[in-house]
XYZ file of C-alpha atoms in Angstrom:
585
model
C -9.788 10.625 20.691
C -13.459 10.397 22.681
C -14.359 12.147 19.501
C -13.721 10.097 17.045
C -14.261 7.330 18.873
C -17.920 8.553 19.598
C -18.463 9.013 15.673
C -17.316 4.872 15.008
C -19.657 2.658 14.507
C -19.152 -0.840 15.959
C -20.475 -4.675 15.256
C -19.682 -8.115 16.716
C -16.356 -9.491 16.430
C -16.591 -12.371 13.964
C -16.167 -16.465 16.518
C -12.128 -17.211 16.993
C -11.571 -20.531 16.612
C -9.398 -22.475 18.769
C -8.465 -25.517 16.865
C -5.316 -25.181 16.338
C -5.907 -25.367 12.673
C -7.893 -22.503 11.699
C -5.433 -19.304 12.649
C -2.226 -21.486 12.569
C -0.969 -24.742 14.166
C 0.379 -22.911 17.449
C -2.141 -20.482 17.542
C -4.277 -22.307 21.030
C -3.824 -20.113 24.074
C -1.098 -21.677 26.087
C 1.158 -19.373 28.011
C 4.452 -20.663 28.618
C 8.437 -20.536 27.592
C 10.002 -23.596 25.270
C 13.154 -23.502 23.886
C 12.731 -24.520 20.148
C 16.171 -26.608 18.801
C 17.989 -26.133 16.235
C 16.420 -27.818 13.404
C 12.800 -27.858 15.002
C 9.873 -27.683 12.323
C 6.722 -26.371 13.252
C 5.509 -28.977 10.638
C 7.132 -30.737 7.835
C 5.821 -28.463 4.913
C 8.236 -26.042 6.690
C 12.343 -24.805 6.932
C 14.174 -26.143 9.836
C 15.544 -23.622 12.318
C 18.863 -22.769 11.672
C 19.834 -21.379 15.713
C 17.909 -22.258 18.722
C 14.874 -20.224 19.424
C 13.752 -19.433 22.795
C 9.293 -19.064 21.968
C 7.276 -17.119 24.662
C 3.933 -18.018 23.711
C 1.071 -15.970 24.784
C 2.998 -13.138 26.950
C 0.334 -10.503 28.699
C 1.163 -6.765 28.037
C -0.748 -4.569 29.925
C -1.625 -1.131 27.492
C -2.241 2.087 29.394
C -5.590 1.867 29.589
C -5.625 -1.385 31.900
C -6.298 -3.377 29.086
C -4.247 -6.511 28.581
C -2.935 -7.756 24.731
C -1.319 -11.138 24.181
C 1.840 -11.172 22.304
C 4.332 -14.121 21.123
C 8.063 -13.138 21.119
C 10.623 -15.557 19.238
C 14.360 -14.783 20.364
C 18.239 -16.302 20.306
C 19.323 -18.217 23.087
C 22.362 -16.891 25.283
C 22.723 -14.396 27.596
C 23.359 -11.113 25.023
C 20.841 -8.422 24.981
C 19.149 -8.137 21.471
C 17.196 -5.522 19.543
C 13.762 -6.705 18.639
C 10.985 -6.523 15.682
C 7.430 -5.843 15.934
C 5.220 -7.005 13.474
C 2.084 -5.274 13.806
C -1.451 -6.324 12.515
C -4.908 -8.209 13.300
C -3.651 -11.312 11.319
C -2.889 -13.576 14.153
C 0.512 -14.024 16.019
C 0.559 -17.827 15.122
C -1.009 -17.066 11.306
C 1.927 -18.035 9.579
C 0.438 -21.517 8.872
C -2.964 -20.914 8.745
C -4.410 -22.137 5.568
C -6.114 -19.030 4.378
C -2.355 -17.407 4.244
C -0.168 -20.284 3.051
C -2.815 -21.044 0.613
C -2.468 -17.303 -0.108
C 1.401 -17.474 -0.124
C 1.345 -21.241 -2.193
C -0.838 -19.143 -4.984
C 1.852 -16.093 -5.968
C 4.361 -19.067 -5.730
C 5.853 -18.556 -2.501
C 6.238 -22.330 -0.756
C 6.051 -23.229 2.843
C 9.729 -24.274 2.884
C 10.699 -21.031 2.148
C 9.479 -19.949 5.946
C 9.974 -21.225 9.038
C 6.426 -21.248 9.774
C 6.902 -18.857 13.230
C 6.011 -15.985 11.166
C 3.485 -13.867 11.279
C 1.402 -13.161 7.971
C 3.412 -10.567 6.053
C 5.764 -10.248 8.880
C 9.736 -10.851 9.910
C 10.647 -14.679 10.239
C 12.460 -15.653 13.254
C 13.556 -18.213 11.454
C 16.173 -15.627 9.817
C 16.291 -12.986 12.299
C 16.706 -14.923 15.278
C 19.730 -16.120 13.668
C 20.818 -12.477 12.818
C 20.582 -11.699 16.496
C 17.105 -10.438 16.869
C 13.875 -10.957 18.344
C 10.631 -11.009 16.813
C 7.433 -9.588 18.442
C 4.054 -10.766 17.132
C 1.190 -9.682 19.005
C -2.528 -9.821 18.592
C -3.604 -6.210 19.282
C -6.638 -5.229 21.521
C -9.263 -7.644 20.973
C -8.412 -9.737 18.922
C -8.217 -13.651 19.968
C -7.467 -13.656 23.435
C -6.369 -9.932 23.894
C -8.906 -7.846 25.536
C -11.143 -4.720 24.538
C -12.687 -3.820 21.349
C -11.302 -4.116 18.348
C -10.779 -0.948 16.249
C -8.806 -0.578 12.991
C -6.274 2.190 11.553
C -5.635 5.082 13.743
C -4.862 6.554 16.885
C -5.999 4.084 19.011
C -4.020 1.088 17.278
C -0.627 3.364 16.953
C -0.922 4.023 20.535
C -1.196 0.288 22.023
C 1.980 -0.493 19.806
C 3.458 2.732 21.941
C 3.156 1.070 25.210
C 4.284 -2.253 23.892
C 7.206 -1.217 22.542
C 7.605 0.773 25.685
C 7.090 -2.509 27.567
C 9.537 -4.598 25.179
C 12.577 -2.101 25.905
C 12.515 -2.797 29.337
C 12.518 -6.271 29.189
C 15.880 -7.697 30.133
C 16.875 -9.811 27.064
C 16.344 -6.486 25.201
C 19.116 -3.955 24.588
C 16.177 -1.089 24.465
C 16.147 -0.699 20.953
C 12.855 -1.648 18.768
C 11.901 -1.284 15.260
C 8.910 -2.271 12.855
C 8.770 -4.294 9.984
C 6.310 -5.760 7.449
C 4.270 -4.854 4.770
C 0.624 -4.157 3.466
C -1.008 -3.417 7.382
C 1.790 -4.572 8.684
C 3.563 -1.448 6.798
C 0.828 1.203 6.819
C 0.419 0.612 10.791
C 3.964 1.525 11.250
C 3.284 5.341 9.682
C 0.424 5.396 12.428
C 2.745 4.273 15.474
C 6.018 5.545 14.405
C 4.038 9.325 14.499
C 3.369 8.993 18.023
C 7.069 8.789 18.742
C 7.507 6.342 21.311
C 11.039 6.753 22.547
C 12.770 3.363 22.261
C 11.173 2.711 18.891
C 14.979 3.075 17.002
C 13.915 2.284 13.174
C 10.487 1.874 10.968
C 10.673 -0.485 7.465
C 7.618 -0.307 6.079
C 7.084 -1.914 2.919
C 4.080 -1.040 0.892
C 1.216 0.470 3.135
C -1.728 2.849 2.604
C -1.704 6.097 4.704
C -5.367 7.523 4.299
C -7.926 4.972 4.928
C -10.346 6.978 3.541
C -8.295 8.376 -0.092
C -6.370 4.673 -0.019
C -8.787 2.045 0.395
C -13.079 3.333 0.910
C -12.727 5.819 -1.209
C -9.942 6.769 -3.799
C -10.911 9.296 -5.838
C -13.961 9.869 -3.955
C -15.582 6.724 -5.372
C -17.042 3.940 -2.870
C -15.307 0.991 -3.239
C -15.733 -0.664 0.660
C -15.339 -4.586 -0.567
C -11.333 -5.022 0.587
C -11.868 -3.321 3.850
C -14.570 -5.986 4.414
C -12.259 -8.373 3.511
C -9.641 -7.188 6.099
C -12.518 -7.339 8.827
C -12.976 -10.789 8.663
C -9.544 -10.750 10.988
C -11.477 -9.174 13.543
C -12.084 -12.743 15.601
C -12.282 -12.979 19.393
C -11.976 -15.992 21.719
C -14.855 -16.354 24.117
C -17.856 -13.895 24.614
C -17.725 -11.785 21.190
C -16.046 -7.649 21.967
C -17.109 -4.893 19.798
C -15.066 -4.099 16.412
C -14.952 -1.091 14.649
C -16.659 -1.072 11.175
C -14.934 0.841 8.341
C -17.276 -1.063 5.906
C -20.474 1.285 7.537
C -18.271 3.950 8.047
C -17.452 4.150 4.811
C -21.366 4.577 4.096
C -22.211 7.056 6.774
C -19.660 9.361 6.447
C -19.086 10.096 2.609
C -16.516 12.804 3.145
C -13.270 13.654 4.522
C -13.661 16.504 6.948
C -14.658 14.509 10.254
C -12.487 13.574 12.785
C -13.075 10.268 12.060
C -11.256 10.222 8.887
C -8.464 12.832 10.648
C -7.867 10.204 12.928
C -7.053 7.585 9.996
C -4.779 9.798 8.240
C -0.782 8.966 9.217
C 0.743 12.207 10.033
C 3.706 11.378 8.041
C 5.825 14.523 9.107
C 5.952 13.416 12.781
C 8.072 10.551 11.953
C 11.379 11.728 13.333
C 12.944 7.838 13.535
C 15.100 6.440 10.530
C 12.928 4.978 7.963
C 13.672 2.145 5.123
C 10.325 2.756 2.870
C 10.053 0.307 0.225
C 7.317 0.497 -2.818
C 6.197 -0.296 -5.985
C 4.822 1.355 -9.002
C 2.006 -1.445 -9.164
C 0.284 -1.985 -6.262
C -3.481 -0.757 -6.637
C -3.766 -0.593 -2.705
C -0.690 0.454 -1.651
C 1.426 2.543 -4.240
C -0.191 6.073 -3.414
C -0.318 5.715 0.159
C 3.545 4.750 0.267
C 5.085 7.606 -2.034
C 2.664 10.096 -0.230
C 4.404 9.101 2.966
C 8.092 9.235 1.340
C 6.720 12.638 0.074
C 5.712 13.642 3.323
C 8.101 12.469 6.167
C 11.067 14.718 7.169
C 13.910 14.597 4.704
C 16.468 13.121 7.296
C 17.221 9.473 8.101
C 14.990 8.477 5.377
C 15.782 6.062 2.236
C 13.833 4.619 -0.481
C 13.494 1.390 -2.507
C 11.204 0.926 -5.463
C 11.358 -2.505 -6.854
C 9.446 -4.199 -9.892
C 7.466 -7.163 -8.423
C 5.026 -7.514 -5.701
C 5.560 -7.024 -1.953
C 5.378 -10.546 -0.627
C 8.035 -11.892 -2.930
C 10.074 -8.925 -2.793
C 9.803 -8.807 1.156
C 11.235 -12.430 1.728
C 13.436 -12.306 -0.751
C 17.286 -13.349 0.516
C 18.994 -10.149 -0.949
C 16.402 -7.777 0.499
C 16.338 -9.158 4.098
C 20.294 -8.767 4.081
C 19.450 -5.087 3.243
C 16.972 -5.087 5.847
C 19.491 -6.555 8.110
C 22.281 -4.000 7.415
C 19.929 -1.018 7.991
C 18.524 -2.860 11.406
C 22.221 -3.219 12.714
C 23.394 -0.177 11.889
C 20.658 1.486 13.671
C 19.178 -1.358 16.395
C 22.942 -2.564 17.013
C 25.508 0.294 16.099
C 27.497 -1.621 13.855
C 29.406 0.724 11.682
C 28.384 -1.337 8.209
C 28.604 1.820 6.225
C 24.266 1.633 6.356
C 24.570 5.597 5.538
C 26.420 5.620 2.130
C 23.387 3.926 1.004
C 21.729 5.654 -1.867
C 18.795 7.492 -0.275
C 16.466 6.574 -3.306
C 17.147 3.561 -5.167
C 14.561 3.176 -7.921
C 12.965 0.731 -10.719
C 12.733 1.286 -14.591
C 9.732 -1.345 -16.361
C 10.031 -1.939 -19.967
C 7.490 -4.611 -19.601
C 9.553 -6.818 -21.606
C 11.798 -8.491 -19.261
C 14.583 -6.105 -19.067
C 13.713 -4.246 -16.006
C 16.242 -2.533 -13.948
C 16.509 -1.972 -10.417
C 18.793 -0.005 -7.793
C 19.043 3.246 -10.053
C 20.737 5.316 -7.650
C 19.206 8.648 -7.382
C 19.054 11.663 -4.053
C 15.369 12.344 -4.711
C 12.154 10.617 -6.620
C 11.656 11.920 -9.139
C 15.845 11.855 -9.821
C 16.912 15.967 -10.598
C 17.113 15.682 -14.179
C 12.910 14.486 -14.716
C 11.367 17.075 -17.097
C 7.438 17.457 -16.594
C 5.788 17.490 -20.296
C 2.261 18.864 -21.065
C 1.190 15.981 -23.630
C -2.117 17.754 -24.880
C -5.167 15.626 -25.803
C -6.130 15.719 -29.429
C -9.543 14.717 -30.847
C -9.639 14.359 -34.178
C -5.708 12.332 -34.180
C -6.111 10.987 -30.928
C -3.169 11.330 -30.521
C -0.715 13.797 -27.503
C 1.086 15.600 -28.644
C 3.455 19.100 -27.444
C 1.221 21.094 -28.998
C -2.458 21.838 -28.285
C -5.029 21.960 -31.052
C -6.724 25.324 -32.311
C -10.081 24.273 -31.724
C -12.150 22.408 -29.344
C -12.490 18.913 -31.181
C -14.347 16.447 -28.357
C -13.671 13.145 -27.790
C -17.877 11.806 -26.879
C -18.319 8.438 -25.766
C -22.016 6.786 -24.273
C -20.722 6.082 -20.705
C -23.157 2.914 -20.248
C -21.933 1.074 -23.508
C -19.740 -1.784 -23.735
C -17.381 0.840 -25.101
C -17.239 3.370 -22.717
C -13.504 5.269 -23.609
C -11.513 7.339 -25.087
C -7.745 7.087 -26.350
C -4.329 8.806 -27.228
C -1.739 7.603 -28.677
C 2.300 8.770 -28.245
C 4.731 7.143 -30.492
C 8.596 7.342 -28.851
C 10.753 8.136 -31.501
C 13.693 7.345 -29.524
C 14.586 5.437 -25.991
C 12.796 7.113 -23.789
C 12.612 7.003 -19.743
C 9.545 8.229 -17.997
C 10.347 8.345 -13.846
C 7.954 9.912 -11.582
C 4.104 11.150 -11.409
C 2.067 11.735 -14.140
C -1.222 13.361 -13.895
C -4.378 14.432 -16.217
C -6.031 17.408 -16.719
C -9.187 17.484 -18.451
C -12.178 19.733 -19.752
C -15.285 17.177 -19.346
C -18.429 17.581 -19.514
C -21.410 15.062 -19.199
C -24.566 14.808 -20.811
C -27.708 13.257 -19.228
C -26.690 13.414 -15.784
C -25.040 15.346 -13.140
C -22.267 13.608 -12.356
C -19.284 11.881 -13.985
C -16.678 8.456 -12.693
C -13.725 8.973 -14.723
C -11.265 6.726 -14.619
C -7.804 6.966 -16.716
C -5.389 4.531 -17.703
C -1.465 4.941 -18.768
C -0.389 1.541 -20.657
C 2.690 0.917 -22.722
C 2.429 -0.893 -26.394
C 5.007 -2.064 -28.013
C 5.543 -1.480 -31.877
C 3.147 -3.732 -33.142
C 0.568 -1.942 -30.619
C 0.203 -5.111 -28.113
C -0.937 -3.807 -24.857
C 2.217 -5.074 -22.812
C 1.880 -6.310 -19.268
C 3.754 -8.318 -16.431
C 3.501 -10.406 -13.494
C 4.849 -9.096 -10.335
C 5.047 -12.667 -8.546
C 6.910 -16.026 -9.277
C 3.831 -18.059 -10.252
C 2.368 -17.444 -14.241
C 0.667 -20.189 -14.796
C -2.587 -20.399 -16.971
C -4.892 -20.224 -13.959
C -3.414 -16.732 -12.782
C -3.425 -15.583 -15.938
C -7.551 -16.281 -15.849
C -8.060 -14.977 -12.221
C -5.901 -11.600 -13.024
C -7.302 -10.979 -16.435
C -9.884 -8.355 -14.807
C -9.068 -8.552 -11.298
C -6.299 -9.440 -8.949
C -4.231 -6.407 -9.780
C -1.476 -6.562 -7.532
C -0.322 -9.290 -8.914
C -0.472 -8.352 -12.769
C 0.917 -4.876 -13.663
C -0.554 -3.449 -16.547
C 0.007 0.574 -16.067
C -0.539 3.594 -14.405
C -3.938 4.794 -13.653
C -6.147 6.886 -11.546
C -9.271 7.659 -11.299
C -12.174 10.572 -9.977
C -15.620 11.019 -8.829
C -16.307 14.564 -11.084
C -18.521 16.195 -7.897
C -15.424 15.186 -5.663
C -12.867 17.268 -7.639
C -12.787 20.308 -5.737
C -8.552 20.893 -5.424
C -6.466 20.869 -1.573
C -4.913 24.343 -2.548
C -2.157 23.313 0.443
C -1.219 19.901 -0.323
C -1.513 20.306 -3.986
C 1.394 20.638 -6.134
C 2.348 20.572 -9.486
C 2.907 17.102 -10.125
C 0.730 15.764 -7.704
C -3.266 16.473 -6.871
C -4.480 16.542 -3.819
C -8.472 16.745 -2.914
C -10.115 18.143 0.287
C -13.788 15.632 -0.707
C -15.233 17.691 1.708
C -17.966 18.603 -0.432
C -20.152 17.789 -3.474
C -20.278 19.688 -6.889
C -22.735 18.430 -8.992
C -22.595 18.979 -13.102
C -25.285 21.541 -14.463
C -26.735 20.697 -18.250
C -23.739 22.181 -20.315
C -20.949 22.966 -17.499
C -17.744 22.687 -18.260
C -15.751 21.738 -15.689
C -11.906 21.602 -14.726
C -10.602 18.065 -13.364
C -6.791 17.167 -12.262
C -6.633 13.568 -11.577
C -3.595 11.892 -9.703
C -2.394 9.160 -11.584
C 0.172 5.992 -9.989
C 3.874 7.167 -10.225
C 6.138 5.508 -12.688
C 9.479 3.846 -13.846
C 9.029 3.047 -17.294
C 11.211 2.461 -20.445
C 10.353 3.277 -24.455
C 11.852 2.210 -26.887
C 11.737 3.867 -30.437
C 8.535 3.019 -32.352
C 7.155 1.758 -28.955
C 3.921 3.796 -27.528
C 1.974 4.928 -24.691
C -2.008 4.492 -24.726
C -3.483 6.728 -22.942
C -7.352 6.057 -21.778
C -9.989 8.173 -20.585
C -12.906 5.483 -19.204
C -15.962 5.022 -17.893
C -15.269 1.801 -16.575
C -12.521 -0.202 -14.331
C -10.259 -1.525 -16.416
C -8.308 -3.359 -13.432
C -10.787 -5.117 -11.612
C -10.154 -6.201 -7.615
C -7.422 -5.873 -5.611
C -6.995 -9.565 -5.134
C -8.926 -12.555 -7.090
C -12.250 -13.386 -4.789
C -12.262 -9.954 -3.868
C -14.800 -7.548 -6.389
C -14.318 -4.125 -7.036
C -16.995 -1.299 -6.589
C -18.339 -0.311 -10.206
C -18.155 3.054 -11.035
C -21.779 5.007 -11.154
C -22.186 6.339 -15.040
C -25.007 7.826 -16.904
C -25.275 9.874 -20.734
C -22.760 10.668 -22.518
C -18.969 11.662 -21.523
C -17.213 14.952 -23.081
C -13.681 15.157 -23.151
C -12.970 18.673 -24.100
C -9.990 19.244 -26.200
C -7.990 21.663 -27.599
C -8.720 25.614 -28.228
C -9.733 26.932 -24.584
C -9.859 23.665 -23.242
C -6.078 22.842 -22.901
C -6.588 18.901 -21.687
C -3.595 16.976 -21.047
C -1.662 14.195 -19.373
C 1.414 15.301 -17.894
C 4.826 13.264 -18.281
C 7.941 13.294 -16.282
C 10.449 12.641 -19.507
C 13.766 11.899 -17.826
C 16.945 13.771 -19.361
């Protein structure tokens, strides 16, 4: 750890301000215990309590280190020992009604009154849970607010200050000694970090929809820089007082342009030390998350583990009434003992898209892909452009002038009859590039329907005209529009270990630069799938020089990929390019 921590590279925190308004209406430091009545409203715009809350604002933990964190802990009144929630993140412990989130939650089409307000961003209410019989943990890790130290983000050092507070919680004496996580987006990808470092009393882990490699998930997939949404999340990084130190992925992202450094080690989960029971839930459309989350389900041991896939987005899908009763029956069968019959649950239960308002969810299935997926070689052909089973006898390119306003390449694949395609596709491709040394390819998977209409969907309640203008070429979790993937061409060298057949892994420890008229060999992982075909219906399948998708959310840009010359898609003959299906039987 004195490694890694010697290779970060630190700036000011950003000002915390104490108003009271700014990071939430009960976010000024005021330590003390109030018993919140049934019916109490943090403000009007919010629900009611249904139970009496006991609210310990501003609690000091002291971490390992001698450092002291801050945490708020909502719980039921009476004398029974409960189990207890962490919710994880540099958000804010009070950030449920700060404007920049409810303004955040108002714009997918989640209301106020749908939350008690007590909750922290993208975390458990205690509005439900304390009625449930839980308590809810929201803390502001080290150095943020009021909590002491520097600040650092994703890693060791994070995963082990939630060790000693959940440590710290078990032995508190309203707590029965069991403690879980819950949350998604950091909230969810922090919980791989700290539920790898095994702390004893931790009991259960639901993490819904969290990246697991800062550097492949969010500075650079594919090996292309894209450092504009980690800035984003630093702007959390706030201290009360005389400003700390926090860490800097932004300029780490700059410095160190490859993988192999202990820096990046240290911000990779290690997924197959999670030994606790895990409820993972993801999506197939979640730019930021999607890879991150299967790659964990992929990785962790195969006991106590289940899966959900649903078809919308994770904010939504997270405080959604049905889902927190499944939340609730895994937490008591595993926080409380009850004997709810938790472990008959399908261990994958997964989503099918036909984009056209019949979706389905809660496909029962032992593994993801379900036994029964069939992986096709679709081959590339250019002079149909079409894929097709069967490769073409001779090399026919597909060329296309990378800096043009058309800069791509498609294939078309008509279903002739209903078709479901469940699990990870990938490409393979023969490309070559012609006045430069070095290639951004970036591939797309969409679904048309007969009348070849690119079909897409929204994966939150609101659909109004003004999200269809700010997710037209950005905001992509919250518009689904298909599979992709992309790769830096100098970046492509293969992870013989972690690579499989389905999915491609990449070491991006090193660059490979093109020569004038190398050929080269490229896998590219593409965004698992649930999707449904319907005869006549087809799939478009894009090879691009350009981001189709845009940003991860609206405000926030993405990085452009870095194209020169002309773009050769190899196919057919020697050159065997292809996109690879999983056709399900």
């Amino acid at each position: 750890m004195d490694k890694v921590k010697e290779m970060m590279l630190f700036n000011p925190s950003f000002e915390y301000i104490d108003d009271g308004v700014e990071h939430g209406i009960l976010s000024q430091f005021n330590p003390g215990t109030t018993v919140l009545k049934k019916g109490y409203q943090v403000d009007q715009r919010f629900m009611p309590l249904p139970c009496d809350v006991i609210f310990e604002k501003d609690v000091p933990v002291k971490l390992r280190d001698g450092v002291t964190i801050y945490t708020d802990v909502s719980r039921p009144s009476g004398a029974e020992k409960v189990p207890v929630i962490i919710s994880w993140s540099p958000y804010g412990k009070a950030a449920g009604t700060a404007p920049r989130y409810t303004n955040l939650f108002g714009m997918i089409g989640i209301p106020d009154s749908e939350l008690s307000g007590l909750h922290k961003f993208e975390g458990s209410d205690p509005a439900y849970w304390c009625n449930h019989g839980y308590a809810v943990c929201n803390p502001d890790p080290r150095g943020v607010a009021h909590s002491e130290g520097d600040i650092y983000m994703i890693g060791t050092q994070e995963a082990r200050d939630c060790y000693d507070l959940i440590e710290w919680l078990a032995e508190q004496e309203w707590c029965n000694g069991k403690v879980a996580t819950s949350g998604t987006s950091y909230l969810a990808f922090s919980q791989w970090f700290i539920a790898a470092e095994q702390p004893p009393h931790l009991a259960a882990i639901n993490p819904e929809e969290g990246l697991g490699d800062a550097y492949r998930d969010l500075i650079r997939r594919g090996g292309i820089l894209d450092v504009n949404f980690a800035s984003r999340l630093q702007v959390n990084h706030v201290h009360a007082g005389e400003a700390v130190r926090r860490e800097d992925v932004h300029d780490e992202g700059l410095k160190y342009p490859f993988a192999n450094c202990d820096l990046w080690e240290d911000k990779i989960a290690r997924f197959e030390n999670i030994t606790c029971p895990a409820y993972v839930v993801a999506s197939y459309s979640n730019t930021l998350h999607t890879p991150g989350t299967f790659r964990a389900w992929r990785n962790m041991p195969k006991e106590n583990k289940w899966l959900r896939i649903h078809d919308n987005q994770e904010w939504p899908d997270f405080y959604k009434e049905e889902q927190q009763e499944d939340r609730l029956k895994f937490f008591d069968h595993f926080l409380k003992g009850i004997d709810n019959g938790w472990e008959k649950t399908p261990v994958v239960r997964y989503a099918l898209h036909d984009f056209e308002g019949g979706h389905y969810e809660g496909i029962e299935a032992e593994t993801f892909p379900p036994q029964g997926t069939v992986y096709k070689k679709m081959y590339l052909n250019g002079v149909t452009r079409t894929l097709s089973e069967t490769l073409a006898q001779i090399d026919i390119p597909a060329i296309y002038d990378s800096e043009a306003s058309l800069a791509q390449a498609s294939f078309l694949y008509k279903a002739e009859e209903k078709t479901e395609l469940v699990g990870y596709p990938k490409a393979k491709l023969y490309v070559e590039v012609d006045g430069s040394d070095d290639m951004d390819i970036l591939v797309y998977l969409y679904k048309l329907d007969k009348f070849g209409n690119h079909l897409q969907q929204f994966v939150i309640p609101n659909m109004t005209a003004r999200m269809h203008d700010l997710t037209d070429r950005g905001g992509s979790v919250l518009r689904y529009k298909g599979s992709n993937g992309r790769l830096r061409v100098s970046m492509r060298h293969l992870d013989e270990e972690k690579s499989t057949n389905e999915v491609p892994a990449y070491t991006f420890d090193r660059e490979e630069k093109l020569h004038k008229g190398e050929i080269v060999e490229i896998e590219i992982e593409m965004f698992p799938i649930g999707m449904l075909l319907y005869p006549g219906e087809q799939l478009r399948f894009i090879v691009s020089a350009k981001d189709e998708v845009g940003g991860i959310m609206p405000g926030t840009p993405a990085a452009p990929p870095v194209n020169h010359g002309k773009h050769i898609i190899h196919c057919g003959g020697q050159y065997d390019s292809y996109l690879q299906l999983p056709f399900r039987k």
